[in-house]
Coordinates of N, CA and C in Angstrom, one line a residue:
M1 N -2.1 -12.9 -5.1 CA -2.7 -12.0 -4.5 C -2.4 -10.4 -3.8
T2 N -2.2 -10.8 -2.6 CA -1.8 -9.8 -1.5 C -0.5 -9.3 -2.1
Q3 N 0.5 -9.8 -3.0 CA 1.3 -9.2 -2.9 C 1.4 -8.2 -4.3
S4 N 0.4 -8.4 -5.4 CA 0.1 -7.4 -6.5 C -0.7 -6.7 -5.6
L5 N -1.7 -6.5 -4.7 CA -2.3 -5.2 -4.0 C -1.4 -4.3 -3.5
Y6 N -0.3 -5.2 -2.7 CA 1.1 -4.9 -1.7 C 1.5 -3.6 -2.6
K7 N 2.0 -4.1 -4.5 CA 2.6 -3.9 -5.4 C 1.3 -2.5 -6.1
F8 N 0.7 -2.5 -5.4 CA -0.4 -1.5 -6.4 C -0.3 -0.4 -5.3
T9 N -0.6 -0.4 -4.2 CA -0.3 0.2 -3.1 C 0.7 1.2 -3.2
V10 N 1.9 0.5 -3.4 CA 3.4 1.5 -3.6 C 3.7 2.3 -4.1
W11 N 3.4 1.8 -5.8 CA 2.9 2.2 -6.8 C 2.0 3.8 -6.8
I12 N 1.0 3.2 -6.2 CA 0.1 4.2 -5.8 C 0.6 5.6 -4.9
S13 N 1.2 5.5 -3.9 CA 1.7 6.4 -2.7 C 3.5 6.6 -3.2
Q14 N 3.9 6.1 -4.2 CA 4.9 6.8 -5.0 C 4.5 8.0 -5.9
L15 N 3.3 7.7 -6.5 CA 3.2 8.7 -7.4 C 2.9 9.5 -7.1
A16 N 1.8 9.8 -5.9 CA 1.2 10.6 -5.0 C 2.7 11.7 -4.6
I17 N 3.9 10.4 -4.1 CA 4.9 11.6 -3.4 C 5.5 12.1 -4.6
L18 N 6.0 11.8 -5.6 CA 6.3 12.1 -6.8 C 5.4 13.4 -7.4
N19 N 4.2 13.2 -7.6 CA 3.4 14.8 -8.0 C 3.6 15.7 -6.9
L20 N 3.3 15.7 -5.5 CA 4.2 16.7 -4.8 C 5.3 17.2 -4.7
L21 N 6.3 16.2 -5.3 CA 7.2 16.7 -5.4 C 7.6 17.5 -6.5
W22 N 7.0 17.1 -7.7 CA 6.5 18.3 -9.1 C 5.8 19.0 -8.7
L23 N 5.1 19.3 -7.9 CA 4.6 20.6 -7.5 C 5.5 21.7 -6.6
G24 N 5.9 21.0 -5.7 CA 6.6 21.6 -4.9 C 8.3 22.6 -5.6
F25 N 8.6 21.7 -6.2 CA 9.8 22.0 -6.6 C 9.6 23.2 -8.1
S26 N 8.4 22.7 -8.6 CA 8.0 24.1 -9.7 C 7.8 25.2 -9.1
L27 N 6.9 24.6 -7.3 CA 6.5 26.5 -7.1 C 8.3 26.8 -6.5
L28 N 9.1 26.2 -5.7 CA 10.2 26.4 -5.6 C 10.9 27.6 -6.9
G29 N 10.5 26.8 -7.8 CA 11.3 28.0 -9.2 C 10.4 28.9 -9.3
F30 N 9.7 29.6 -8.6 CA 8.5 30.3 -8.5 C 7.4 30.1 -10.2
V31 N 7.4 28.6 -10.8 CA 6.5 28.5 -11.9 C 7.5 28.4 -13.0
V32 N 7.9 29.6 -13.2 CA 8.3 30.3 -14.6 C 10.1 29.3 -14.5
F33 N 10.4 29.4 -13.9 CA 12.0 28.5 -13.6 C 11.9 26.9 -13.2
G34 N 11.2 26.8 -12.4 CA 10.6 25.5 -11.5 C 9.7 24.2 -12.8
F35 N 8.8 24.6 -13.2 CA 7.9 24.3 -14.1 C 8.8 23.1 -14.9
F36 N 9.5 23.5 -15.8 CA 10.4 22.5 -16.7 C 11.3 21.8 -16.2
P37 N 12.3 22.4 -15.3 CA 13.1 21.2 -14.9 C 12.4 20.2 -14.0
A38 N 11.6 20.5 -13.3 CA 10.7 19.4 -12.2 C 9.8 18.7 -13.4
T39 N 9.2 19.0 -14.4 CA 9.1 17.8 -15.3 C 9.6 16.6 -15.5
V40 N 10.5 17.5 -15.9 CA 12.2 16.5 -16.6 C 12.3 15.7 -15.4
A41 N 12.7 16.2 -14.0 CA 13.3 15.2 -13.1 C 11.7 14.0 -13.1
M42 N 10.7 14.7 -12.9 CA 9.6 13.5 -13.1 C 9.8 12.5 -14.2
F43 N 10.0 13.1 -15.6 CA 9.7 11.6 -16.1 C 11.5 11.0 -16.3
I44 N 12.4 11.5 -15.4 CA 13.7 10.7 -15.3 C 13.4 9.6 -14.5
V45 N 12.2 10.0 -13.2 CA 11.8 9.0 -12.2 C 11.1 8.2 -12.8
L46 N 10.3 8.2 -13.3 CA 9.3 7.4 -14.1 C 10.2 6.6 -15.0
R47 N 10.8 6.8 -15.5 CA 11.5 6.2 -16.9 C 12.8 5.0 -16.1
S48 N 13.3 5.7 -14.8 CA 13.9 4.6 -13.9 C 13.2 3.6 -13.4
W49 N 11.6 4.0 -12.6 CA 10.8 2.9 -12.0 C 10.1 1.7 -13.4
L50 N 10.0 2.3 -14.5 CA 10.1 1.3 -16.1 C 10.8 0.4 -16.0
R51 N 12.5 1.2 -15.5 CA 13.0 0.0 -16.2 C 13.2 -0.9 -15.1
G52 N 12.8 -0.8 -13.9 CA 12.7 -1.7 -13.0 C 13.4 -1.0 -11.4
E53 N 13.7 -0.1 -11.6 CA 14.5 0.6 -10.9 C 13.8 1.4 -9.7
D54 N 12.7 0.7 -9.0 CA 11.7 1.1 -8.0 C 11.8 1.4 -7.0
D55 N 13.5 0.7 -6.5 CA 13.8 0.7 -5.1 C 14.9 2.0 -5.4
L56 N 14.9 2.8 -6.2 CA 15.4 4.0 -5.7 C 14.4 4.7 -4.6
P57 N 15.8 5.8 -3.8 CA 14.8 6.9 -3.0 C 14.4 8.1 -4.2
I58 N 13.1 8.2 -4.1 CA 12.4 9.4 -4.7 C 12.8 11.0 -4.7
F59 N 12.9 11.2 -3.5 CA 13.6 12.7 -3.7 C 14.8 13.0 -3.9
S60 N 15.6 11.9 -3.1 CA 17.5 12.1 -3.7 C 17.7 12.1 -5.4
T61 N 16.6 10.9 -6.3 CA 16.7 10.8 -7.7 C 16.4 12.3 -8.2
F62 N 15.1 12.6 -7.4 CA 14.3 13.9 -7.9 C 15.2 14.9 -7.9
W63 N 15.5 15.0 -7.2 CA 16.7 16.8 -6.8 C 17.7 16.7 -7.6
R64 N 18.1 15.7 -7.8 CA 19.5 15.0 -8.3 C 19.4 15.6 -9.9
A65 N 18.0 15.2 -10.3 CA 17.9 15.5 -11.3 C 17.2 17.0 -11.7
F66 N 16.7 17.3 -10.9 CA 16.2 18.4 -10.9 C 17.8 19.7 -11.3
R67 N 18.0 19.5 -10.1 CA 19.7 20.4 -9.7 C 20.4 20.1 -11.2
A68 N 20.9 18.9 -12.0 CA 21.4 18.8 -13.0 C 20.8 18.9 -14.4
E69 N 19.1 19.5 -14.6 CA 18.9 19.7 -15.2 C 18.2 20.7 -15.8
F70 N 18.6 21.8 -14.7 CA 17.8 22.6 -14.4 C 18.4 24.1 -16.0
F71 N 19.3 24.1 -16.0 CA 19.5 25.0 -17.2 C 18.5 25.0 -18.0
K72 N 19.5 23.6 -18.5 CA 19.1 22.9 -20.1 C 17.3 22.7 -20.3
A73 N 16.6 22.6 -19.2 CA 15.2 22.4 -19.2 C 14.7 23.6 -19.3
N74 N 14.9 24.6 -18.6 CA 14.3 26.1 -18.9 C 15.0 26.5 -20.0
G75 N 15.7 25.6 -21.2 CA 16.5 26.4 -21.9 C 15.2 25.7 -23.0
Y76 N 14.7 24.8 -23.2 CA 13.7 23.8 -23.6 C 11.9 24.8 -23.3
G77 N 12.1 25.3 -22.1 CA 11.3 25.9 -21.4 C 11.0 26.9 -22.2
L78 N 11.9 27.7 -22.7 CA 12.5 29.5 -23.2 C 11.3 28.8 -24.5
I79 N 12.4 28.0 -25.5 CA 11.6 27.8 -26.3 C 9.9 27.3 -26.8
I80 N 9.7 26.9 -25.9 CA 8.4 26.1 -25.5 C 7.4 27.4 -25.6
V81 N 7.7 28.1 -24.8 CA 6.9 30.1 -24.6 C 7.0 30.7 -25.5
G82 N 8.1 30.7 -25.9 CA 8.4 31.7 -27.4 C 7.4 31.3 -28.0
I83 N 7.4 30.2 -28.4 CA 6.4 29.3 -29.7 C 5.0 29.7 -29.5
G84 N 4.8 29.6 -27.8 CA 3.5 29.4 -27.3 C 3.0 31.2 -27.7
V85 N 3.8 32.0 -27.6 CA 3.9 33.5 -27.6 C 3.6 34.4 -28.9
I86 N 4.1 33.6 -29.8 CA 3.9 33.6 -31.0 C 3.1 33.0 -31.8
V87 N 2.5 31.9 -31.4 CA 1.3 31.1 -31.5 C 0.1 32.4 -31.6
Y88 N 0.3 32.4 -30.0 CA -1.0 33.1 -29.3 C -0.9 34.7 -30.1
S89 N 0.0 35.7 -30.7 CA 0.0 36.5 -30.8 C -0.5 36.6 -32.8
N90 N 0.0 35.5 -33.3 CA -0.8 35.0 -34.6 C -2.6 35.1 -34.7
L91 N -3.0 34.2 -33.5 CA -4.4 34.0 -32.9 C -4.9 35.6 -33.6
V92 N -4.3 36.2 -32.1 CA -5.2 37.4 -31.9 C -5.4 38.3 -33.1
F93 N -4.2 38.0 -33.9 CA -4.1 39.0 -35.0 C -4.7 38.4 -36.1
M94 N -5.1 37.4 -36.5 CA -6.3 37.1 -37.1 C -7.5 37.3 -36.6
S95 N -8.0 36.7 -35.3 CA -9.3 37.2 -34.7 C -9.4 38.7 -35.5
V96 N -8.2 39.6 -35.2 CA -8.6 41.1 -35.4 C -8.9 41.3 -36.8
N97 N -8.5 40.9 -37.7 CA -8.2 40.8 -38.7 C -8.7 39.7 -39.4
D98 N -9.9 39.6 -39.7 CA -11.1 38.4 -40.5 C -11.1 39.0 -41.6
S99 N -10.5 39.0 -42.2 CA -11.0 39.2 -43.8 C -10.4 37.5 -44.1
R100 N -10.7 37.7 -45.6 CA -11.0 36.4 -45.9 C -9.7 35.9 -46.6
S101 N -8.9 36.8 -47.0 CA -7.3 36.2 -46.9 C -6.5 35.7 -45.2
M102 N -6.9 36.4 -44.7 CA -6.3 35.9 -43.4 C -7.2 34.1 -43.2
L103 N -7.9 34.0 -43.8 CA -8.3 32.4 -43.8 C -7.5 31.5 -44.3
L104 N -7.1 31.7 -45.4 CA -5.8 31.1 -45.7 C -4.7 30.8 -44.8
F105 N -4.3 31.6 -43.9 CA -3.5 31.4 -42.8 C -3.5 30.3 -41.5
H106 N -5.0 30.3 -41.4 CA -5.4 29.1 -40.6 C -5.1 28.0 -40.7
I107 N -5.1 27.6 -41.7 CA -4.9 26.0 -41.9 C -3.6 25.8 -41.4
P108 N -2.3 26.3 -42.1 CA -1.2 26.4 -41.6 C -0.9 26.4 -40.5
L109 N -1.3 27.7 -39.7 CA -1.0 27.7 -38.4 C -1.3 26.7 -37.5
Y110 N -2.9 26.5 -37.6 CA -3.5 25.3 -37.1 C -2.4 23.8 -36.9
T111 N -2.3 23.3 -37.9 CA -1.2 22.5 -38.8 C -0.2 22.4 -37.8
F112 N 0.3 23.9 -37.3 CA 2.0 23.8 -37.2 C 1.6 23.7 -35.2
V113 N 0.5 24.1 -35.1 CA 0.3 23.9 -33.4 C -0.1 22.7 -33.1
I114 N -0.6 21.9 -34.2 CA -0.6 20.3 -33.8 C 0.7 19.4 -33.7
F115 N 1.1 19.9 -34.4 CA 2.8 19.0 -34.8 C 3.6 19.5 -33.3
V116 N 3.1 20.5 -33.0 CA 4.4 21.2 -32.3 C 3.6 20.7 -30.6
A117 N 2.0 20.3 -30.6 CA 1.7 19.7 -29.3 C 1.7 18.6 -29.2
L118 N 2.0 17.6 -30.2 CA 2.3 16.1 -30.4 C 3.3 16.1 -30.4
T119 N 4.6 16.9 -30.8 CA 6.2 16.8 -30.6 C 6.6 16.9 -28.9
L120 N 5.1 17.9 -28.2 CA 5.9 17.9 -27.1 C 5.3 16.5 -26.0
L121 N 4.7 16.0 -26.6 CA 4.3 14.7 -26.0 C 5.3 13.8 -25.6
Y122 N 6.0 14.2 -26.9 CA 7.1 12.8 -26.7 C 8.7 13.3 -26.3
L123 N 8.6 15.1 -26.3 CA 9.6 15.7 -25.8 C 10.5 15.4 -24.7
F124 N 9.7 15.0 -23.4 CA 10.3 15.1 -22.0 C 10.7 13.5 -22.2
P125 N 10.1 12.3 -22.7 CA 9.9 11.3 -22.4 C 11.5 10.8 -23.2
V126 N 12.0 12.0 -24.6 CA 12.9 11.5 -25.0 C 14.2 12.2 -24.9
Y127 N 14.0 13.2 -24.0 CA 14.6 13.7 -22.9 C 15.4 13.1 -21.8
A128 N 14.5 12.5 -21.1 CA 14.9 10.9 -19.9 C 15.2 10.2 -20.0
H129 N 14.9 9.3 -21.7 CA 15.4 8.6 -21.9 C 16.7 8.6 -22.9
Y130 N 16.9 9.5 -23.4 CA 18.6 9.4 -24.4 C 19.3 10.7 -24.1
D131 N 20.7 10.5 -24.3 CA 21.6 11.5 -24.1 C 21.8 12.1 -25.4
L132 N 21.1 13.1 -25.5 CA 21.1 13.5 -26.6 C 21.5 15.3 -26.7
G133 N 21.7 15.8 -27.9 CA 22.3 17.1 -28.0 C 20.6 17.9 -27.8
F134 N 21.2 19.1 -27.6 CA 19.8 20.3 -27.5 C 18.8 20.1 -28.8
F135 N 18.7 20.6 -29.7 CA 18.1 20.5 -30.4 C 17.7 19.1 -31.6
H136 N 19.0 17.9 -31.1 CA 18.9 16.8 -31.4 C 17.8 16.2 -31.1
T137 N 17.5 16.7 -29.4 CA 16.7 16.2 -28.6 C 14.8 16.0 -29.8
I138 N 14.6 17.7 -29.6 CA 13.5 18.0 -30.1 C 13.2 17.1 -31.8
K139 N 14.8 17.1 -32.4 CA 14.1 16.1 -33.9 C 14.2 15.1 -33.6
Q140 N 14.6 14.2 -32.7 CA 14.3 13.0 -32.1 C 13.0 12.9 -31.7
A141 N 12.1 13.5 -31.0 CA 10.9 13.4 -30.7 C 9.8 13.7 -31.5
F142 N 10.2 14.8 -32.5 CA 9.4 14.5 -33.8 C 9.4 13.7 -34.5
L143 N 10.3 13.0 -34.7 CA 10.5 11.9 -35.7 C 9.8 10.7 -35.0
I144 N 10.1 10.3 -33.9 CA 9.3 9.5 -33.0 C 7.7 9.9 -33.3
M145 N 7.4 10.7 -33.1 CA 6.1 11.0 -32.6 C 5.5 10.9 -34.5
M146 N 6.2 11.0 -35.4 CA 5.8 11.3 -36.9 C 5.3 9.4 -37.1
I147 N 6.7 8.7 -36.5 CA 6.5 7.2 -36.9 C 5.8 6.1 -35.8
Q148 N 5.4 6.9 -35.1 CA 4.0 6.1 -33.8 C 2.8 6.9 -33.7
P149 N 1.9 6.7 -34.8 CA 0.6 7.3 -34.7 C -0.3 7.0 -33.7
I150 N 0.0 5.6 -33.3 CA -1.0 5.2 -33.0 C -1.0 5.1 -31.9
Q151 N 0.5 5.0 -31.1 CA 1.2 5.3 -29.5 C 0.4 6.8 -28.8
T152 N 0.8 7.6 -30.2 CA 0.1 8.9 -30.2 C -1.1 9.2 -29.7
V153 N -2.3 8.2 -30.5 CA -3.7 8.3 -30.4 C -3.5 7.9 -29.2
V154 N -3.1 6.6 -28.5 CA -3.6 6.2 -27.3 C -2.8 7.3 -25.9
M155 N -1.6 7.7 -26.0 CA -1.5 8.9 -25.9 C -2.7 10.1 -25.0
L156 N -3.3 10.3 -26.4 CA -4.1 11.4 -26.0 C -5.8 10.8 -25.7
V157 N -5.8 9.1 -25.8 CA -7.0 9.1 -25.3 C -6.6 9.0 -23.5
G158 N -5.5 8.7 -23.4 CA -5.1 8.3 -22.0 C -5.5 9.7 -21.1
I159 N -5.0 11.0 -21.6 CA -5.0 11.9 -20.9 C -6.0 12.4 -20.9
V160 N -7.1 12.6 -21.8 CA -8.3 13.2 -22.1 C -9.2 12.2 -21.0
A161 N -9.2 10.8 -21.0 CA -9.9 10.0 -20.0 C -9.3 10.7 -18.4
S162 N -7.9 10.5 -18.3 CA -7.5 10.6 -17.0 C -7.9 12.5 -16.1
V163 N -8.1 13.8 -17.4 CA -8.6 14.8 -17.2 C -9.9 14.7 -16.8
V164 N -11.1 13.9 -17.9 CA -12.6 14.0 -17.3 C -12.7 13.2 -15.7
V165 N -11.8 12.2 -15.6 CA -12.1 11.8 -14.1 C -11.6 12.4 -13.2
M166 N -10.5 13.0 -13.5 CA -10.5 14.1 -12.4 C -11.3 15.2 -12.8
R167 N -11.6 15.5 -13.6 CA -12.5 16.7 -13.0 C -13.6 16.2 -11.8
F168 N -14.2 15.1 -11.9 CA -15.4 14.4 -10.9 C -14.8 14.3 -10.5
I169 N -13.4 13.9 -9.8 CA -13.1 13.7 -8.6 C -11.2 14.6 -8.0
P170 N -12.2 16.3 -8.2 CA -10.9 16.8 -8.1 C -9.7 16.8 -7.2
A171 N -9.9 15.7 -5.7 CA -8.8 15.7 -5.0 C -7.8 14.8 -5.9
L172 N -8.1 14.0 -6.8 CA -7.5 13.2 -7.3 C -6.4 14.2 -8.4
S173 N -6.7 15.6 -8.4 CA -5.5 16.3 -8.9 C -4.2 16.5 -8.4
F174 N -4.6 17.2 -7.1 CA -3.5 17.2 -6.2 C -2.6 16.3 -6.4
F175 N -3.4 15.1 -5.9 CA -2.2 13.7 -5.7 C -1.3 13.5 -7.0
F176 N -2.4 13.3 -8.2 CA -1.7 12.5 -9.3 C -2.0 13.3 -10.7
G177 N -2.1 14.6 -10.4 CA -2.6 15.4 -11.9 C -1.2 15.6 -12.8
G178 N -0.4 15.7 -12.5 CA 1.0 15.5 -13.2 C 1.2 14.2 -13.1
S179 N 1.8 13.5 -12.0 CA 2.3 12.3 -12.4 C 1.7 11.0 -12.9
F180 N 0.6 11.0 -12.8 CA -0.2 9.5 -13.3 C -0.2 10.6 -15.3
I181 N -0.2 11.3 -15.9 CA -0.7 11.3 -16.9 C 0.6 11.2 -17.0
A182 N 1.7 12.0 -16.5 CA 3.4 11.8 -17.0 C 3.9 10.3 -17.0
L183 N 3.0 9.5 -16.2 CA 3.2 8.4 -16.7 C 2.8 7.2 -17.7
L184 N 1.4 7.9 -18.1 CA 1.0 7.4 -19.3 C 1.6 7.9 -20.3
I185 N 2.0 9.0 -20.3 CA 2.8 9.0 -21.4 C 4.2 8.7 -21.4
M186 N 5.2 8.5 -20.6 CA 6.6 8.1 -20.0 C 6.1 6.3 -20.5
A187 N 5.4 5.7 -20.1 CA 4.6 4.4 -20.6 C 4.8 3.7 -22.0
T188 N 4.1 4.9 -22.9 CA 3.8 4.7 -24.0 C 4.5 4.8 -24.8
C189 N 5.7 6.0 -24.4 CA 7.3 6.2 -25.3 C 8.2 5.0 -24.9
Y190 N 8.1 4.8 -23.7 CA 9.2 3.7 -23.4 C 8.7 2.4 -24.3
H191 N 7.5 1.9 -24.4 CA 7.4 0.8 -25.5 C 8.0 1.4 -26.7
S192 N 7.5 2.8 -27.2 CA 7.6 2.9 -28.4 C 9.0 2.9 -29.1
F193 N 10.0 3.0 -27.3 CA 11.7 3.8 -27.6 C 12.1 1.8 -27.7
Q194 N 11.4 1.4 -27.1 CA 11.9 -0.4 -27.1 C 11.6 -0.6 -28.6
T195 N 10.6 -0.9 -28.6 CA 10.0 -1.5 -30.1 C 11.4 -0.7 -31.5
I196 N 11.2 0.9 -31.2 CA 12.3 1.0 -32.1 C 13.7 0.7 -31.7
E197 N 14.2 0.5 -31.0 CA 15.6 -0.1 -30.3 C 15.6 -1.5 -30.8
Q198 N 15.1 -2.4 -30.8 CA 14.8 -3.6 -31.2 C 14.7 -3.9 -32.7
K199 N 14.3 -2.6 -33.1 CA 14.0 -2.9 -34.7 C 15.9 -2.6 -35.3
Q200 N 16.5 -1.5 -34.5 CA 17.8 -1.3 -35.1 C 18.8 -2.3 -34.8
K201 N 18.0 -3.0 -33.6 CA 19.5 -4.2 -33.8 C 18.8 -5.5 -34.2
S202 N 18.0 -5.7 -35.0 CA 17.8 -6.8 -35.9 C 17.8 -6.7 -36.9
R203 N 18.2 -5.3 -37.6 CA 18.9 -4.8 -38.7 C 19.9 -5.7 -39.0
P204 N 20.5 -6.2 -40.2 CA 21.9 -6.7 -40.6 C 22.7 -5.7 -40.6
N205 N 23.8 -5.8 -40.2 CA 25.2 -5.2 -40.5 C 25.3 -4.4 -42.1

């Protein structure tokens, strides 16, 4: 019981430190250039913890990942922001031109937005877990999202529940707003990755 409580407090303190690192390094890159590499670094640290490597020094592991993945992570960020700008422009255009013909474009656009958003849930965990090429990472994130609907629902429920709790207790957002939600996503995805890898190993050659 005492040992379990100790492990729990260690995890909580580590998550708080990780969240502060994520916030700090995001601001270090003026958010625009810091957010995506800091997020990638956070997921890499969380993956290490889930693999049982929880004795790694947090700061040096985070800093190493942030520095190594800075340009590649910002490349993904550029694509994500670009898609966001295109979607927003289309939504504004459709709101101004609210003719019946425009209604035909609503369904495909909203469908596209949903698939992009769900793929983003898997993008950073796939990035942290696999050593893949730039566009192959996006493709793998999309494919895993498509074949793991239950895990996707679990992630969404966990994220919504976390956001609701943090709205009632705002202080939690400062210490765990990013790291705890990222842990929910990474833990769920890591379970999916292991399931997929076990199925691949069990296939006859």
